[in-house]
PDB file of C-alpha atoms in Angstrom:
ATOM      1  CA  MET A   1      12.309   7.790  -1.492  1.00  0.00           C
ATOM      2  CA  LEU A   2      14.477   4.636  -1.452  1.00  0.00           C
ATOM      3  CA  GLU A   3      16.161   3.395  -4.682  1.00  0.00           C
ATOM      4  CA  GLN A   4      18.114   0.279  -5.437  1.00  0.00           C
ATOM      5  CA  GLY A   5      19.341  -1.702  -8.372  1.00  0.00           C
ATOM      6  CA  GLY A   6      19.553  -1.129 -12.028  1.00  0.00           C
ATOM      7  CA  GLY A   7      18.289  -2.508 -15.261  1.00  0.00           C
ATOM      8  CA  THR A   8      15.699  -1.451 -17.833  1.00  0.00           C
ATOM      9  CA  ARG A   9      12.607  -2.086 -16.013  1.00  0.00           C
ATOM     10  CA  SER A  10      11.522  -0.055 -12.963  1.00  0.00           C
ATOM     11  CA  ILE A  11       9.306  -1.265 -10.131  1.00  0.00           C
ATOM     12  CA  VAL A  12       7.517   1.179  -7.892  1.00  0.00           C
ATOM     13  CA  LEU A  13       6.660   0.021  -4.343  1.00  0.00           C
ATOM     14  CA  LEU A  14       3.771   1.715  -2.549  1.00  0.00           C
ATOM     15  CA  HIS A  15       3.405   1.109   1.240  1.00  0.00           C
ATOM     16  CA  GLY A  16       0.166   0.849   3.063  1.00  0.00           C
ATOM     17  CA  ASN A  17      -1.593   3.122   5.668  1.00  0.00           C
ATOM     18  CA  GLY A  18       0.654   3.998   8.661  1.00  0.00           C
ATOM     19  CA  ALA A  19       3.667   2.551   7.037  1.00  0.00           C
ATOM     20  CA  MET A  20       6.659   4.045   4.964  1.00  0.00           C
ATOM     21  CA  ALA A  21       8.997   3.086   2.249  1.00  0.00           C
ATOM     22  CA  GLU A  22      11.314   1.350   4.754  1.00  0.00           C
ATOM     23  CA  ASP A  23       8.667  -1.372   5.196  1.00  0.00           C
ATOM     24  CA  PHE A  24       9.572  -2.921   1.835  1.00  0.00           C
ATOM     25  CA  ALA A  25      13.298  -2.629   2.569  1.00  0.00           C
ATOM     26  CA  ILE A  26      12.804  -4.364   6.005  1.00  0.00           C
ATOM     27  CA  SER A  27      10.911  -7.123   4.421  1.00  0.00           C
ATOM     28  CA  GLY A  28      13.766  -7.980   2.100  1.00  0.00           C
ATOM     29  CA  VAL A  29      11.457  -7.710  -1.042  1.00  0.00           C
ATOM     30  CA  MET A  30      13.219  -4.576  -2.242  1.00  0.00           C
ATOM     31  CA  GLU A  31      16.710  -6.005  -2.030  1.00  0.00           C
ATOM     32  CA  ARG A  32      15.682  -9.203  -3.808  1.00  0.00           C
ATOM     33  CA  LEU A  33      14.146  -7.343  -6.651  1.00  0.00           C
ATOM     34  CA  ALA A  34      17.066  -4.950  -6.907  1.00  0.00           C
ATOM     35  CA  ARG A  35      19.402  -7.769  -7.895  1.00  0.00           C
ATOM     36  CA  ARG A  36      17.870  -7.683 -11.313  1.00  0.00           C
ATOM     37  CA  HIS A  37      15.743  -4.464 -11.553  1.00  0.00           C
ATOM     38  CA  HIS A  38      15.483  -0.837 -10.732  1.00  0.00           C
ATOM     39  CA  VAL A  39      13.356  -0.541  -7.688  1.00  0.00           C
ATOM     40  CA  LEU A  40      11.883   2.667  -6.066  1.00  0.00           C
ATOM     41  CA  ALA A  41       9.829   2.805  -2.810  1.00  0.00           C
ATOM     42  CA  PHE A  42       8.098   6.126  -2.008  1.00  0.00           C
ATOM     43  CA  ASP A  43       7.116   7.695   1.232  1.00  0.00           C
ATOM     44  CA  ARG A  44       3.517   8.504   0.470  1.00  0.00           C
ATOM     45  CA  PRO A  45       2.392  12.058   1.551  1.00  0.00           C
ATOM     46  CA  GLY A  46       2.550  12.513   5.325  1.00  0.00           C
ATOM     47  CA  PHE A  47       4.480   9.207   6.045  1.00  0.00           C
ATOM     48  CA  GLY A  48       8.087   8.524   6.740  1.00  0.00           C
ATOM     49  CA  HIS A  49      10.082  11.515   5.678  1.00  0.00           C
ATOM     50  CA  SER A  50       7.463  13.073   3.511  1.00  0.00           C
ATOM     51  CA  GLY A  51       5.300  16.145   4.137  1.00  0.00           C
ATOM     52  CA  ARG A  52       1.502  16.500   3.677  1.00  0.00           C
ATOM     53  CA  PRO A  53       0.501  20.112   3.161  1.00  0.00           C
ATOM     54  CA  SER A  54      -2.935  20.663   4.790  1.00  0.00           C
ATOM     55  CA  ARG A  55      -4.066  22.914   1.838  1.00  0.00           C
ATOM     56  CA  MET A  56      -4.201  19.814  -0.502  1.00  0.00           C
ATOM     57  CA  CYS A  57      -6.444  17.037  -0.827  1.00  0.00           C
ATOM     58  CA  TRP A  58      -4.590  13.640  -0.337  1.00  0.00           C
ATOM     59  CA  ASP A  59      -7.040  11.052  -1.425  1.00  0.00           C
ATOM     60  CA  ALA A  60      -5.949   8.230  -3.638  1.00  0.00           C
ATOM     61  CA  PRO A  61      -6.441   9.986  -6.990  1.00  0.00           C
ATOM     62  CA  HIS A  62      -4.505  12.952  -5.982  1.00  0.00           C
ATOM     63  CA  GLN A  63      -1.675  10.806  -4.489  1.00  0.00           C
ATOM     64  CA  ALA A  64      -1.699   8.976  -7.880  1.00  0.00           C
ATOM     65  CA  ALA A  65      -1.340  12.141  -9.834  1.00  0.00           C
ATOM     66  CA  LEU A  66       1.506  13.237  -7.518  1.00  0.00           C
ATOM     67  CA  LEU A  67       3.435  10.102  -7.999  1.00  0.00           C
ATOM     68  CA  TRP A  68       2.974  10.181 -11.853  1.00  0.00           C
ATOM     69  CA  GLU A  69       4.512  13.700 -11.702  1.00  0.00           C
ATOM     70  CA  ALA A  70       7.384  12.419  -9.666  1.00  0.00           C
ATOM     71  CA  LEU A  71       7.961   9.457 -11.958  1.00  0.00           C
ATOM     72  CA  GLY A  72       7.900  11.686 -14.970  1.00  0.00           C
ATOM     73  CA  ARG A  73      10.562  13.913 -13.523  1.00  0.00           C
ATOM     74  CA  LEU A  74      12.701  10.913 -12.913  1.00  0.00           C
ATOM     75  CA  GLY A  75      12.278   9.912 -16.568  1.00  0.00           C
ATOM     76  CA  LEU A  76      10.637   6.485 -15.832  1.00  0.00           C
ATOM     77  CA  SER A  77       8.177   4.850 -18.124  1.00  0.00           C
ATOM     78  CA  ARG A  78       5.772   1.933 -17.986  1.00  0.00           C
ATOM     79  CA  PRO A  79       6.826   0.925 -14.374  1.00  0.00           C
ATOM     80  CA  VAL A  80       5.386  -2.083 -12.501  1.00  0.00           C
ATOM     81  CA  LEU A  81       3.264  -0.685  -9.710  1.00  0.00           C
ATOM     82  CA  VAL A  82       3.191  -2.675  -6.496  1.00  0.00           C
ATOM     83  CA  GLY A  83       0.712  -1.618  -3.856  1.00  0.00           C
ATOM     84  CA  HIS A  84       0.259  -2.989  -0.343  1.00  0.00           C
ATOM     85  CA  SER A  85      -3.048  -2.446   1.539  1.00  0.00           C
ATOM     86  CA  TRP A  86      -4.051   1.245   1.197  1.00  0.00           C
ATOM     87  CA  GLY A  87      -1.230   1.523  -1.351  1.00  0.00           C
ATOM     88  CA  ALA A  88      -3.065  -0.743  -3.675  1.00  0.00           C
ATOM     89  CA  LEU A  89      -5.741   1.961  -3.964  1.00  0.00           C
ATOM     90  CA  VAL A  90      -3.123   4.409  -5.068  1.00  0.00           C
ATOM     91  CA  ALA A  91      -1.616   1.858  -7.529  1.00  0.00           C
ATOM     92  CA  LEU A  92      -5.056   1.301  -9.056  1.00  0.00           C
ATOM     93  CA  HIS A  93      -5.795   4.991  -9.448  1.00  0.00           C
ATOM     94  CA  MET A  94      -2.322   5.370 -11.036  1.00  0.00           C
ATOM     95  CA  ALA A  95      -3.195   2.588 -13.489  1.00  0.00           C
ATOM     96  CA  LEU A  96      -6.557   4.261 -14.317  1.00  0.00           C
ATOM     97  CA  GLN A  97      -4.965   7.707 -14.843  1.00  0.00           C
ATOM     98  CA  ALA A  98      -2.322   6.395 -17.276  1.00  0.00           C
ATOM     99  CA  PRO A  99      -3.194   2.866 -18.417  1.00  0.00           C
ATOM    100  CA  GLU A 100      -0.811   3.038 -21.389  1.00  0.00           C
ATOM    101  CA  GLY A 101       1.972   4.220 -19.163  1.00  0.00           C
ATOM    102  CA  THR A 102       1.544   1.357 -16.449  1.00  0.00           C
ATOM    103  CA  GLY A 103       3.580  -1.818 -17.264  1.00  0.00           C
ATOM    104  CA  ALA A 104       1.792  -3.941 -14.846  1.00  0.00           C
ATOM    105  CA  LEU A 105       0.054  -4.139 -11.370  1.00  0.00           C
ATOM    106  CA  VAL A 106       0.667  -6.269  -8.347  1.00  0.00           C
ATOM    107  CA  LEU A 107      -1.700  -5.764  -5.418  1.00  0.00           C
ATOM    108  CA  LEU A 108      -0.927  -7.075  -2.005  1.00  0.00           C
ATOM    109  CA  SER A 109      -3.558  -7.417   0.626  1.00  0.00           C
ATOM    110  CA  GLY A 110      -5.322  -4.488  -1.138  1.00  0.00           C
ATOM    111  CA  TYR A 111      -8.222  -2.537   0.295  1.00  0.00           C
ATOM    112  CA  VAL A 112      -9.896  -2.361  -3.228  1.00  0.00           C
ATOM    113  CA  ARG A 113     -13.616  -2.678  -2.933  1.00  0.00           C
ATOM    114  CA  PRO A 114     -15.901  -0.109  -0.938  1.00  0.00           C
ATOM    115  CA  GLU A 115     -16.667  -1.392   2.586  1.00  0.00           C
ATOM    116  CA  ARG A 116     -18.247   0.609   5.421  1.00  0.00           C
ATOM    117  CA  ARG A 117     -16.628  -0.400   8.676  1.00  0.00           C
ATOM    118  CA  LEU A 118     -17.130   0.805  12.283  1.00  0.00           C
ATOM    119  CA  ASP A 119     -13.393   0.395  13.159  1.00  0.00           C
ATOM    120  CA  ALA A 120     -12.607   2.561  10.132  1.00  0.00           C
ATOM    121  CA  ALA A 121     -15.021   5.347  11.316  1.00  0.00           C
ATOM    122  CA  MET A 122     -13.446   5.310  14.774  1.00  0.00           C
ATOM    123  CA  ALA A 123     -10.003   5.406  13.467  1.00  0.00           C
ATOM    124  CA  SER A 124     -10.956   8.425  11.383  1.00  0.00           C
ATOM    125  CA  ILE A 125     -11.691  10.638  14.319  1.00  0.00           C
ATOM    126  CA  PRO A 126      -8.108  12.062  14.610  1.00  0.00           C
ATOM    127  CA  ALA A 127      -8.556  13.421  11.055  1.00  0.00           C
ATOM    128  CA  LEU A 128     -11.481  15.845  12.199  1.00  0.00           C
ATOM    129  CA  PRO A 129     -10.600  19.445  12.266  1.00  0.00           C
ATOM    130  CA  GLY A 130     -10.270  20.988  15.704  1.00  0.00           C
ATOM    131  CA  LEU A 131     -10.966  17.821  17.849  1.00  0.00           C
ATOM    132  CA  GLY A 132      -8.560  15.749  15.778  1.00  0.00           C
ATOM    133  CA  LYS A 133      -5.777  18.206  15.843  1.00  0.00           C
ATOM    134  CA  LEU A 134      -6.063  18.450  19.622  1.00  0.00           C
ATOM    135  CA  LEU A 135      -5.989  14.578  19.919  1.00  0.00           C
ATOM    136  CA  ARG A 136      -2.997  14.239  17.660  1.00  0.00           C
ATOM    137  CA  HIS A 137      -0.919  16.668  19.679  1.00  0.00           C
ATOM    138  CA  THR A 138      -1.946  15.576  23.101  1.00  0.00           C
ATOM    139  CA  VAL A 139      -3.172  12.042  24.071  1.00  0.00           C
ATOM    140  CA  LEU A 140      -2.850  10.244  20.789  1.00  0.00           C
ATOM    141  CA  PRO A 141       0.978   9.900  20.376  1.00  0.00           C
ATOM    142  CA  PRO A 142       1.495   8.346  23.845  1.00  0.00           C
ATOM    143  CA  LEU A 143      -1.595   6.239  23.499  1.00  0.00           C
ATOM    144  CA  ALA A 144      -0.339   4.942  20.089  1.00  0.00           C
ATOM    145  CA  HIS A 145       2.973   4.237  21.746  1.00  0.00           C
ATOM    146  CA  LEU A 146       1.209   2.241  24.480  1.00  0.00           C
ATOM    147  CA  LEU A 147      -1.185   0.272  22.239  1.00  0.00           C
ATOM    148  CA  GLY A 148       0.909   0.036  19.173  1.00  0.00           C
ATOM    149  CA  GLY A 149       2.253  -3.365  19.886  1.00  0.00           C
ATOM    150  CA  CYS A 150      -1.312  -4.826  19.973  1.00  0.00           C
ATOM    151  CA  LEU A 151      -2.096  -3.219  16.573  1.00  0.00           C
ATOM    152  CA  VAL A 152       1.064  -4.386  15.033  1.00  0.00           C
ATOM    153  CA  ARG A 153       0.437  -8.022  16.223  1.00  0.00           C
ATOM    154  CA  ARG A 154      -3.059  -7.719  14.721  1.00  0.00           C
ATOM    155  CA  ILE A 155      -1.583  -6.526  11.428  1.00  0.00           C
ATOM    156  CA  PHE A 156       0.843  -9.358  11.228  1.00  0.00           C
ATOM    157  CA  ALA A 157      -1.466 -12.118  12.544  1.00  0.00           C
ATOM    158  CA  PRO A 158      -1.772 -15.054  12.380  1.00  0.00           C
ATOM    159  CA  GLN A 159       1.987 -14.720  11.854  1.00  0.00           C
ATOM    160  CA  ALA A 160       4.278 -13.420  14.582  1.00  0.00           C
ATOM    161  CA  VAL A 161       5.889  -9.946  14.124  1.00  0.00           C
ATOM    162  CA  PRO A 162       9.391 -10.557  12.728  1.00  0.00           C
ATOM    163  CA  PRO A 163      12.248  -9.510  14.919  1.00  0.00           C
ATOM    164  CA  ARG A 164      13.722  -7.581  12.061  1.00  0.00           C
ATOM    165  CA  PHE A 165      10.628  -5.427  11.726  1.00  0.00           C
ATOM    166  CA  ARG A 166      10.233  -4.939  15.433  1.00  0.00           C
ATOM    167  CA  HIS A 167      13.744  -3.556  15.712  1.00  0.00           C
ATOM    168  CA  ALA A 168      14.324  -1.904  12.356  1.00  0.00           C
ATOM    169  CA  PHE A 169      10.898  -0.149  11.717  1.00  0.00           C
ATOM    170  CA  PRO A 170      11.315   3.638  12.329  1.00  0.00           C
ATOM    171  CA  TRP A 171       8.760   3.918  15.067  1.00  0.00           C
ATOM    172  CA  PRO A 172       9.257   7.577  15.890  1.00  0.00           C
ATOM    173  CA  LEU A 173       8.403   8.623  12.359  1.00  0.00           C
ATOM    174  CA  SER A 174       5.072   6.751  12.566  1.00  0.00           C
ATOM    175  CA  LEU A 175       4.017   8.296  15.896  1.00  0.00           C
ATOM    176  CA  ARG A 176       4.443  11.955  14.820  1.00  0.00           C
ATOM    177  CA  PRO A 177       1.230  13.922  15.113  1.00  0.00           C
ATOM    178  CA  SER A 178       1.451  14.598  11.369  1.00  0.00           C
ATOM    179  CA  ALA A 179       1.830  10.877  10.549  1.00  0.00           C
ATOM    180  CA  LEU A 180      -1.202   9.985  12.825  1.00  0.00           C
ATOM    181  CA  GLY A 181      -3.184  12.540  11.078  1.00  0.00           C
ATOM    182  CA  ALA A 182      -2.249  11.298   7.711  1.00  0.00           C
ATOM    183  CA  SER A 183      -3.149   7.707   8.758  1.00  0.00           C
ATOM    184  CA  ALA A 184      -6.628   8.879  10.087  1.00  0.00           C
ATOM    185  CA  ALA A 185      -7.279  10.875   6.864  1.00  0.00           C
ATOM    186  CA  GLU A 186      -6.466   7.846   4.739  1.00  0.00           C
ATOM    187  CA  THR A 187      -8.867   5.731   6.744  1.00  0.00           C
ATOM    188  CA  ALA A 188     -11.588   8.358   6.416  1.00  0.00           C
ATOM    189  CA  CYS A 189     -11.428   8.431   2.592  1.00  0.00           C
ATOM    190  CA  MET A 190     -10.647   4.829   1.718  1.00  0.00           C
ATOM    191  CA  HIS A 191     -14.388   3.717   1.237  1.00  0.00           C
ATOM    192  CA  ALA A 192     -14.851   6.706  -1.268  1.00  0.00           C
ATOM    193  CA  ASP A 193     -11.662   6.009  -3.000  1.00  0.00           C
ATOM    194  CA  ALA A 194     -12.441   2.360  -3.442  1.00  0.00           C
ATOM    195  CA  ALA A 195     -15.927   3.230  -4.650  1.00  0.00           C
ATOM    196  CA  ARG A 196     -14.489   5.320  -7.434  1.00  0.00           C
ATOM    197  CA  LEU A 197     -12.940   2.278  -8.868  1.00  0.00           C
ATOM    198  CA  VAL A 198     -16.088   0.265  -9.339  1.00  0.00           C
ATOM    199  CA  GLY A 199     -17.156   0.044 -12.937  1.00  0.00           C
ATOM    200  CA  ARG A 200     -13.875   1.267 -14.328  1.00  0.00           C
ATOM    201  CA  GLU A 201     -12.036  -1.980 -14.285  1.00  0.00           C
ATOM    202  CA  GLU A 202     -12.177  -2.434 -18.124  1.00  0.00           C
ATOM    203  CA  ALA A 203      -9.556   0.256 -18.527  1.00  0.00           C
ATOM    204  CA  LEU A 204      -6.974  -1.803 -16.696  1.00  0.00           C
ATOM    205  CA  ASN A 205      -5.647  -3.554 -19.782  1.00  0.00           C
ATOM    206  CA  MET A 206      -2.204  -4.277 -18.230  1.00  0.00           C
ATOM    207  CA  PRO A 207      -1.155  -7.472 -16.472  1.00  0.00           C
ATOM    208  CA  VAL A 208      -2.628  -7.640 -12.978  1.00  0.00           C
ATOM    209  CA  MET A 209      -1.616 -10.003 -10.214  1.00  0.00           C
ATOM    210  CA  ILE A 210      -3.676  -9.970  -6.860  1.00  0.00           C
ATOM    211  CA  LEU A 211      -2.284 -11.622  -3.740  1.00  0.00           C
ATOM    212  CA  ALA A 212      -4.069 -11.938  -0.467  1.00  0.00           C
ATOM    213  CA  GLY A 213      -4.035 -13.962   2.736  1.00  0.00           C
ATOM    214  CA  LEU A 214      -7.145 -15.830   3.744  1.00  0.00           C
ATOM    215  CA  ALA A 215      -6.365 -15.189   7.401  1.00  0.00           C
ATOM    216  CA  ASP A 216      -5.925 -11.374   6.989  1.00  0.00           C
ATOM    217  CA  ARG A 217      -7.509  -9.576   9.923  1.00  0.00           C
ATOM    218  CA  MET A 218      -7.281  -6.174   8.411  1.00  0.00           C
ATOM    219  CA  VAL A 219      -8.781  -6.620   4.924  1.00  0.00           C
ATOM    220  CA  ALA A 220     -10.940  -9.545   4.184  1.00  0.00           C
ATOM    221  CA  ALA A 221      -9.499 -11.391   1.049  1.00  0.00           C
ATOM    222  CA  ARG A 222     -12.936 -12.498  -0.155  1.00  0.00           C
ATOM    223  CA  ARG A 223     -14.502  -9.188   0.111  1.00  0.00           C
ATOM    224  CA  HIS A 224     -11.650  -7.339  -1.679  1.00  0.00           C
ATOM    225  CA  ALA A 225      -9.149  -9.472  -3.537  1.00  0.00           C
ATOM    226  CA  VAL A 226     -11.624 -12.047  -4.777  1.00  0.00           C
ATOM    227  CA  ARG A 227     -14.345  -9.462  -5.799  1.00  0.00           C
ATOM    228  CA  LEU A 228     -11.676  -7.438  -7.699  1.00  0.00           C
ATOM    229  CA  HIS A 229     -10.467 -10.631  -9.531  1.00  0.00           C
ATOM    230  CA  HIS A 230     -14.071 -11.409 -10.587  1.00  0.00           C
ATOM    231  CA  ALA A 231     -14.483  -7.845 -11.977  1.00  0.00           C
ATOM    232  CA  LEU A 232     -11.043  -8.257 -13.873  1.00  0.00           C
ATOM    233  CA  PRO A 233     -11.270 -11.359 -16.042  1.00  0.00           C
ATOM    234  CA  GLY A 234      -7.844 -11.080 -17.171  1.00  0.00           C
ATOM    235  CA  SER A 235      -6.351 -10.880 -13.680  1.00  0.00           C
ATOM    236  CA  ARG A 236      -4.471 -13.610 -11.821  1.00  0.00           C
ATOM    237  CA  LEU A 237      -5.407 -14.259  -8.101  1.00  0.00           C
ATOM    238  CA  ARG A 238      -3.306 -16.038  -5.599  1.00  0.00           C
ATOM    239  CA  LEU A 239      -4.722 -16.710  -2.053  1.00  0.00           C
ATOM    240  CA  PHE A 240      -2.594 -17.810   0.817  1.00  0.00           C
ATOM    241  CA  PRO A 241      -4.268 -20.040   3.398  1.00  0.00           C
ATOM    242  CA  GLY A 242      -3.136 -18.945   6.814  1.00  0.00           C
ATOM    243  CA  GLY A 243      -1.569 -15.781   5.279  1.00  0.00           C
ATOM    244  CA  GLY A 244      -2.094 -12.563   7.033  1.00  0.00           C
ATOM    245  CA  HIS A 245      -1.966  -8.952   5.931  1.00  0.00           C
ATOM    246  CA  MET A 246       1.818  -8.494   5.601  1.00  0.00           C
ATOM    247  CA  LEU A 247       2.384 -10.872   2.842  1.00  0.00           C
ATOM    248  CA  HIS A 248       5.613  -9.198   1.867  1.00  0.00           C
ATOM    249  CA  HIS A 249       7.126 -10.082   5.218  1.00  0.00           C
ATOM    250  CA  SER A 250       5.576 -13.673   5.694  1.00  0.00           C
ATOM    251  CA  HIS A 251       5.709 -14.707   1.903  1.00  0.00           C
ATOM    252  CA  PRO A 252       8.518 -12.605   0.393  1.00  0.00           C
ATOM    253  CA  ASP A 253       9.561 -15.239  -2.176  1.00  0.00           C
ATOM    254  CA  ALA A 254       5.783 -15.432  -3.400  1.00  0.00           C
ATOM    255  CA  VAL A 255       5.728 -11.744  -3.698  1.00  0.00           C
ATOM    256  CA  VAL A 256       8.937 -11.469  -5.656  1.00  0.00           C
ATOM    257  CA  ASP A 257       7.795 -14.347  -7.919  1.00  0.00           C
ATOM    258  CA  ALA A 258       4.599 -12.546  -8.670  1.00  0.00           C
ATOM    259  CA  ILE A 259       6.307  -9.359  -9.515  1.00  0.00           C
ATOM    260  CA  GLU A 260       8.725 -11.265 -11.828  1.00  0.00           C
ATOM    261  CA  ALA A 261       5.831 -13.007 -13.474  1.00  0.00           C
ATOM    262  CA  VAL A 262       4.005  -9.684 -14.342  1.00  0.00           C
ATOM    263  CA  LEU A 263       7.411  -8.148 -15.534  1.00  0.00           C
ATOM    264  CA  ALA A 264       7.628 -11.048 -17.966  1.00  0.00           C
ATOM    265  CA  GLU A 265       4.048 -10.676 -19.065  1.00  0.00           C
ATOM    266  CA  ALA A 266       4.424  -6.997 -19.526  1.00  0.00           C
ATOM    267  CA  GLY A 267       7.695  -7.374 -21.500  1.00  0.00           C
ATOM    268  CA  SER A 268       5.812  -9.747 -23.920  1.00  0.00           C
ATOM    269  CA  HIS A 269       3.051  -7.170 -24.438  1.00  0.00           C
ATOM    270  CA  ALA A 270       5.488  -4.202 -24.944  1.00  0.00           C
TER     271      ALA A 270
END
């Protein structure tokens, strides 16, 4: 866990699939928010420096419950939950589990509506028992190292990969067999985790801000962000023409402004 800043309001940052807490620090968003607020970024189970015990189920609802337990031990109440990509699923499930305990939601490039995808099915293969474990401990790490640059460019497209990210991101942590397995497992369950949200949106009575890039090549904004916005009449939606998947890197000022806006709105409703 990374922690910065002080103040009476807490902001919890939840990274996407394959990333880790350092992603928000590298983007500069964490530092900007910490000038006025208490900010925490967690390594979700299996990523960064965290473990992922195989005896547990680590779908979005279980991760949400684990994070609420952690926040309870830290004595934090009504945080603003900020989720990027797969982390948006966790943020939404956290808000559904404890709507009165959630100050506000900010969802960045979120995979938030069920969508069956061939690329997701292929990327889930390393999560299979037996064959998946063999792949994760043999060919997959060197293959991921070889092809990782292409994937990262696609994640950031149409923007270029920022030099700061290229040099500061902890690549060895993301290429561990355990991290590759965690990433594949999250890909395997994201459709089901998103489907669990459908029809439950009325419980999200906190301020909700949805941000997405219209040029996102990983999560189509109109299939996810726009549809969720229509299901949540009180939510606010901001779409970025030409924006890609990594909005916290390409549009950090807009992300910080969105978080500040829901903080103010949540304060007025407290």
